[in-house]
Coordinates of N, CA and C in Angstrom, one line a residue:
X1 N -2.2 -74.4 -60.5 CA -1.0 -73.6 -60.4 C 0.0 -74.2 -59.4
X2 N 1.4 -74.7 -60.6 CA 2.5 -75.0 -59.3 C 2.9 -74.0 -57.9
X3 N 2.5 -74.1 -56.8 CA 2.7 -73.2 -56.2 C 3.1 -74.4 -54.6
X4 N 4.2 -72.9 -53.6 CA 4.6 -73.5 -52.3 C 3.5 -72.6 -51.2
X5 N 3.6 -73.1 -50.2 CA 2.6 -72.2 -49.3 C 3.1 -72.3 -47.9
X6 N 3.7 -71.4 -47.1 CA 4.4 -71.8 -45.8 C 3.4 -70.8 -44.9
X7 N 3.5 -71.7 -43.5 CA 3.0 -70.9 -42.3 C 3.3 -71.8 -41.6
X8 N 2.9 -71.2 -40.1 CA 3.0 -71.1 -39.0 C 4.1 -69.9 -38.3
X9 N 4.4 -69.5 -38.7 CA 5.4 -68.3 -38.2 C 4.8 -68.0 -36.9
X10 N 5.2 -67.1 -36.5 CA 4.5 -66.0 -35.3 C 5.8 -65.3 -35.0
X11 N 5.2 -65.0 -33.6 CA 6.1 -63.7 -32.5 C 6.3 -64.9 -31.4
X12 N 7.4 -64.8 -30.8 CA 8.0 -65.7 -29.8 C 9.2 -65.4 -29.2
X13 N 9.3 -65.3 -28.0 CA 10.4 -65.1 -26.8 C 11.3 -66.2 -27.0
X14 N 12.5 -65.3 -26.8 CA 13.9 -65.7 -26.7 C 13.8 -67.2 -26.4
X15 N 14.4 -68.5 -26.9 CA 14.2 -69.5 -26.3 C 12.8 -70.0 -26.7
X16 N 12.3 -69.9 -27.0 CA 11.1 -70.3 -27.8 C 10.7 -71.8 -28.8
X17 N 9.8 -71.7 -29.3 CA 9.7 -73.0 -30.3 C 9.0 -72.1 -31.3
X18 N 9.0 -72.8 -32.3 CA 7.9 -72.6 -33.5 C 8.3 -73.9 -34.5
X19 N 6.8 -74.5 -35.3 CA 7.2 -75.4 -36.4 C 6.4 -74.8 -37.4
X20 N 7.2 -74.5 -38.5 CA 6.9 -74.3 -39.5 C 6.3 -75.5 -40.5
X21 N 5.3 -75.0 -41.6 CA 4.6 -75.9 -42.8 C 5.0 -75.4 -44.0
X22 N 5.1 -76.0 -45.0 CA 5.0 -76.0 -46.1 C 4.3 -76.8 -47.1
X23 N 3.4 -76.3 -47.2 CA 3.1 -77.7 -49.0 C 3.2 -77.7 -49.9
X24 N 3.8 -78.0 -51.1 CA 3.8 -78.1 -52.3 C 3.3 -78.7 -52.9
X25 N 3.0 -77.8 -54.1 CA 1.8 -78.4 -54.8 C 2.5 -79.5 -56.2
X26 N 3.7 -79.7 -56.4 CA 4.2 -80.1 -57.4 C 3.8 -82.4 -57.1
X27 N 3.7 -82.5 -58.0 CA 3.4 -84.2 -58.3 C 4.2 -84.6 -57.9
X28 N 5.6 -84.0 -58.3 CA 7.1 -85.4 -58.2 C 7.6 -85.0 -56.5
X29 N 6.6 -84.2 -55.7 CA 7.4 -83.6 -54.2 C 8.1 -85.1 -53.8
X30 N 7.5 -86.1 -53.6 CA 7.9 -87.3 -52.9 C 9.7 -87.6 -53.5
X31 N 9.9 -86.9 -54.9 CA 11.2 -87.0 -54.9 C 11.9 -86.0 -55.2
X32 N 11.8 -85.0 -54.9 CA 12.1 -83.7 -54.7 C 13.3 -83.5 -53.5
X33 N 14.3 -83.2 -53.1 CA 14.9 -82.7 -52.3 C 14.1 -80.9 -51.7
X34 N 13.9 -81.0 -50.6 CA 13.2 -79.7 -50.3 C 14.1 -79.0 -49.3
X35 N 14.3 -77.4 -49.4 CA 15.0 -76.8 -48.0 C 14.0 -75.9 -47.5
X36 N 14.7 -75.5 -46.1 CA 14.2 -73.9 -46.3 C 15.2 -73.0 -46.3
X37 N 14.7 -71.6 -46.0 CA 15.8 -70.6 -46.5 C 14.4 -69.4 -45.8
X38 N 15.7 -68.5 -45.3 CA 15.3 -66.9 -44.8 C 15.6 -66.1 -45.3
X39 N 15.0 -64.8 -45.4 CA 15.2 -63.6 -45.6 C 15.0 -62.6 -44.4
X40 N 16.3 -62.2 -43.5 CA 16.3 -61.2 -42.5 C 15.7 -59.9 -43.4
X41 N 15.0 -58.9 -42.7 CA 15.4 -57.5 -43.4 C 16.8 -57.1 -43.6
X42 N 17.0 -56.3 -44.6 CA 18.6 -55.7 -44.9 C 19.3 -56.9 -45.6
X43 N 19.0 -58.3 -45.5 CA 20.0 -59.3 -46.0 C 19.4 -60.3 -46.8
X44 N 20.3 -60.8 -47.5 CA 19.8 -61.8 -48.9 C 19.1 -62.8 -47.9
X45 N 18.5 -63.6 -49.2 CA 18.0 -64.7 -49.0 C 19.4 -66.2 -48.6
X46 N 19.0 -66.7 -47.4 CA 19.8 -67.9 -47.3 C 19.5 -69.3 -46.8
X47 N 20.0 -70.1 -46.9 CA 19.5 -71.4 -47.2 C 19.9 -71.8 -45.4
X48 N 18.7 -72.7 -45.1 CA 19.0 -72.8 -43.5 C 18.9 -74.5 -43.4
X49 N 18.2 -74.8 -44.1 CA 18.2 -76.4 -43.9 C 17.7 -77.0 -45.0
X50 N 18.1 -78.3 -45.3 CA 18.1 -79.7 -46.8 C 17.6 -80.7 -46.5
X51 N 16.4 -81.2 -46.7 CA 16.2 -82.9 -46.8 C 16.1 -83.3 -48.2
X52 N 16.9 -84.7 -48.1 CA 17.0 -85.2 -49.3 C 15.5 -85.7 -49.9
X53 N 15.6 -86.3 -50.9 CA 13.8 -87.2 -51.4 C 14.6 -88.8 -50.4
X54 N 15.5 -89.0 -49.8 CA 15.5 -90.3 -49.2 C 15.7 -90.0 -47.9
X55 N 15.4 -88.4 -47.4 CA 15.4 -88.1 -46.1 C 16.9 -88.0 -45.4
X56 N 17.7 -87.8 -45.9 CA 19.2 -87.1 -45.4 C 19.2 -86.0 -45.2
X57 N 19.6 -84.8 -44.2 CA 19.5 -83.3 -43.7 C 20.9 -83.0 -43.8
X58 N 20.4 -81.6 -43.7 CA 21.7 -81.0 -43.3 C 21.3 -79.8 -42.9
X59 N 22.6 -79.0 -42.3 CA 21.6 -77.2 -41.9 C 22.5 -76.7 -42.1
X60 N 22.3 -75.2 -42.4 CA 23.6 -74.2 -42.1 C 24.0 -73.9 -40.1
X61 N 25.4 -73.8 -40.3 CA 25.6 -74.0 -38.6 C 25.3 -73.2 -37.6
X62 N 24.1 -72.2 -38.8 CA 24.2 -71.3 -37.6 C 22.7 -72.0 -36.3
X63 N 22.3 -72.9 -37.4 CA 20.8 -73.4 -36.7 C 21.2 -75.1 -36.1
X64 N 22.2 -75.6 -36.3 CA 22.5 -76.8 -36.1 C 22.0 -77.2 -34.7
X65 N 21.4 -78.4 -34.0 CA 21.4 -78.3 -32.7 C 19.9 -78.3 -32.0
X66 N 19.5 -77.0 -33.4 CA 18.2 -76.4 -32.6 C 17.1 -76.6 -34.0
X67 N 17.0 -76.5 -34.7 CA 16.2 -77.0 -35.8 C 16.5 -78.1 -36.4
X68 N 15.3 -78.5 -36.9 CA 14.8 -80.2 -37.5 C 13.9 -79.9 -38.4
X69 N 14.5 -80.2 -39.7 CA 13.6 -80.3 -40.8 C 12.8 -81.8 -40.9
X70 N 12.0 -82.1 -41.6 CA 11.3 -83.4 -41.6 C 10.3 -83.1 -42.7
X71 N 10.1 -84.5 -43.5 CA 8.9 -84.6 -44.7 C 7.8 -85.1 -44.6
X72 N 6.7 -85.0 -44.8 CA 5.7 -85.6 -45.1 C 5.0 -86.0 -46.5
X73 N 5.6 -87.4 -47.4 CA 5.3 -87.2 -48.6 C 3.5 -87.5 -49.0
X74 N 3.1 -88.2 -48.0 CA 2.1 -88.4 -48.0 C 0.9 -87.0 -48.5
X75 N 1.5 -86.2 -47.0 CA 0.8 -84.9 -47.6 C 1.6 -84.1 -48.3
X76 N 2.6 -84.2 -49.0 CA 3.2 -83.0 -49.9 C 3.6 -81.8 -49.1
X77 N 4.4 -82.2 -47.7 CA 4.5 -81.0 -46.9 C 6.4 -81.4 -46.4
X78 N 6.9 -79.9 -46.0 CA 8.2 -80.5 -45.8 C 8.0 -79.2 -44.2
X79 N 8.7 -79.7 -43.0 CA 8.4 -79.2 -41.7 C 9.6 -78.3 -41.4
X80 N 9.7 -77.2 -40.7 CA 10.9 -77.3 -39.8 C 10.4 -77.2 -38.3
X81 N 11.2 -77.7 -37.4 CA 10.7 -77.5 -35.9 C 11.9 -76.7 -35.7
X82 N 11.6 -75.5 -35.1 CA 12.6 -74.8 -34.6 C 12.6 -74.5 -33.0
X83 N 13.6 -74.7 -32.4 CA 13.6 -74.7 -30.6 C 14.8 -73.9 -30.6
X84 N 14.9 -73.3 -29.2 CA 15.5 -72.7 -28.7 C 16.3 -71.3 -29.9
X85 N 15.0 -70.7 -29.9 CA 15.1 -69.7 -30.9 C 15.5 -68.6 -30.3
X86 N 16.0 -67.7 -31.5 CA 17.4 -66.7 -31.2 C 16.3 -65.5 -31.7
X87 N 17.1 -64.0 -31.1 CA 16.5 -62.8 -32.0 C 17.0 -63.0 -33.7
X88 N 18.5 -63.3 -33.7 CA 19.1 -63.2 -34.9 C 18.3 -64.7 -35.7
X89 N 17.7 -65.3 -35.6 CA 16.6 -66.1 -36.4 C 15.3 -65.4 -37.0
X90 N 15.0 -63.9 -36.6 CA 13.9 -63.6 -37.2 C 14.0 -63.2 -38.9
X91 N 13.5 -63.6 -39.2 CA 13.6 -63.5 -40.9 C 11.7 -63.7 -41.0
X92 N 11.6 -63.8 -42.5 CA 10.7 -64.6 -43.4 C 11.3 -65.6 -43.3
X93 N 10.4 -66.8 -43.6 CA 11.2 -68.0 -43.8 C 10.3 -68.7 -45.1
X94 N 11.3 -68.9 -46.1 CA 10.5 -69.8 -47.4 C 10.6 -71.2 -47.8
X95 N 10.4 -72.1 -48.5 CA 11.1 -73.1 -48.7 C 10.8 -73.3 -50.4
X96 N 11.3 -74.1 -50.7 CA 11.8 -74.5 -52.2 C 12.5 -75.7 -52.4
X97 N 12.8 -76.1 -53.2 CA 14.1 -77.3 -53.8 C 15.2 -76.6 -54.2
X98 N 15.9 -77.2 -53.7 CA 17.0 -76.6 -54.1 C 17.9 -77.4 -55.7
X99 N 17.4 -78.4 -55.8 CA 17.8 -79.0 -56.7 C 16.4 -79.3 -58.3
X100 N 15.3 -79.3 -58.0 CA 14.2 -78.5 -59.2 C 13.5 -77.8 -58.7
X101 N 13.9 -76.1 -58.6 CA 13.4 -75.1 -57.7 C 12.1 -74.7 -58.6
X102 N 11.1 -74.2 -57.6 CA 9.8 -73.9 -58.4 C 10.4 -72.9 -59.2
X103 N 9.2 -72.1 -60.0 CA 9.3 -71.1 -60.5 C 9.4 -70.2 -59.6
X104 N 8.3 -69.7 -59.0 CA 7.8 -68.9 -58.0 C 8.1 -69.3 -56.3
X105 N 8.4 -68.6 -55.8 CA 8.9 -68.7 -54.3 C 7.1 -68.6 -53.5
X106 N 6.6 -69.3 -52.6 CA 5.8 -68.4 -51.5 C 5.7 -67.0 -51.6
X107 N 4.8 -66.8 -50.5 CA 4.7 -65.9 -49.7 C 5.6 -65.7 -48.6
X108 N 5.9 -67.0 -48.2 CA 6.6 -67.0 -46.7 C 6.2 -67.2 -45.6
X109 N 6.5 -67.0 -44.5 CA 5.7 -66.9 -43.1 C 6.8 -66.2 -42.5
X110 N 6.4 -65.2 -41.5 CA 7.0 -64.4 -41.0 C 7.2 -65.0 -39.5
X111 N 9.1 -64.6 -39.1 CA 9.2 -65.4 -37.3 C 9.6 -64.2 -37.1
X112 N 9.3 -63.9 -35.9 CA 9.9 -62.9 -35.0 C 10.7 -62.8 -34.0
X113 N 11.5 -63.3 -33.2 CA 11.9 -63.3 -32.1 C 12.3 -62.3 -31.1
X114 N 11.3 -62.2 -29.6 CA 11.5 -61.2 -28.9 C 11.1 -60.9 -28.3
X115 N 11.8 -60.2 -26.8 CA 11.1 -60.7 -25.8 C 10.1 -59.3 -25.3

């Protein structure tokens, strides 16, 4: 079954770190463009950061600065490192393609931020 799988989430004080995992299970990941994206409670789903399949990024500005996506095609995994974390960062956090999006989304992994 095509499927994504993310963790590392946790609970973490203002200022914090966490890196998140993802792996996908799809064949073509190595050319896949991959993001991630959050879901706060109360608010949609939004797109937080993009690596291309030739490794070009980008982020929404609210994370610019302080998160770093990165790939691993070897193992079919796409990263975020997130530092200097905010309360307004706690969400779910999922990932996907944004350009041949799975069918099915994760589970997620859940961030918290708080002191």
């Amino acid at each position: 079954q095509v499927q994504l799988v993310e963790t590392g989430g946790g609970l973490v004080q203002p200022g914090g770190s966490l890196r998140l995992s993802c792996v996908a299970s799809r064949s073509t990941f190595s050319i896949d463009d991959m993001g991630w994206y959050r879901q706060a409670p109360g608010k949609q789903r939004e797109w937080v950061a993009l690596i291309t399949n030739i490794g070009r990024t980008n982020y929404v500005d609210s994370v610019k600065g302080r998160f770093t996506i990165s790939r691993d095609n070897d193992k079919n995994t796409v990263y975020l490192q997130m530092n200097s974390l905010k309360p307004e960062d706690t969400a779910v956090y999922y990932c996907n393609s944004p350009t041949a999006p799975y069918e099915y989304w994760g589970q997620g992994t859940q961030v918290t931020v708080s002191s």
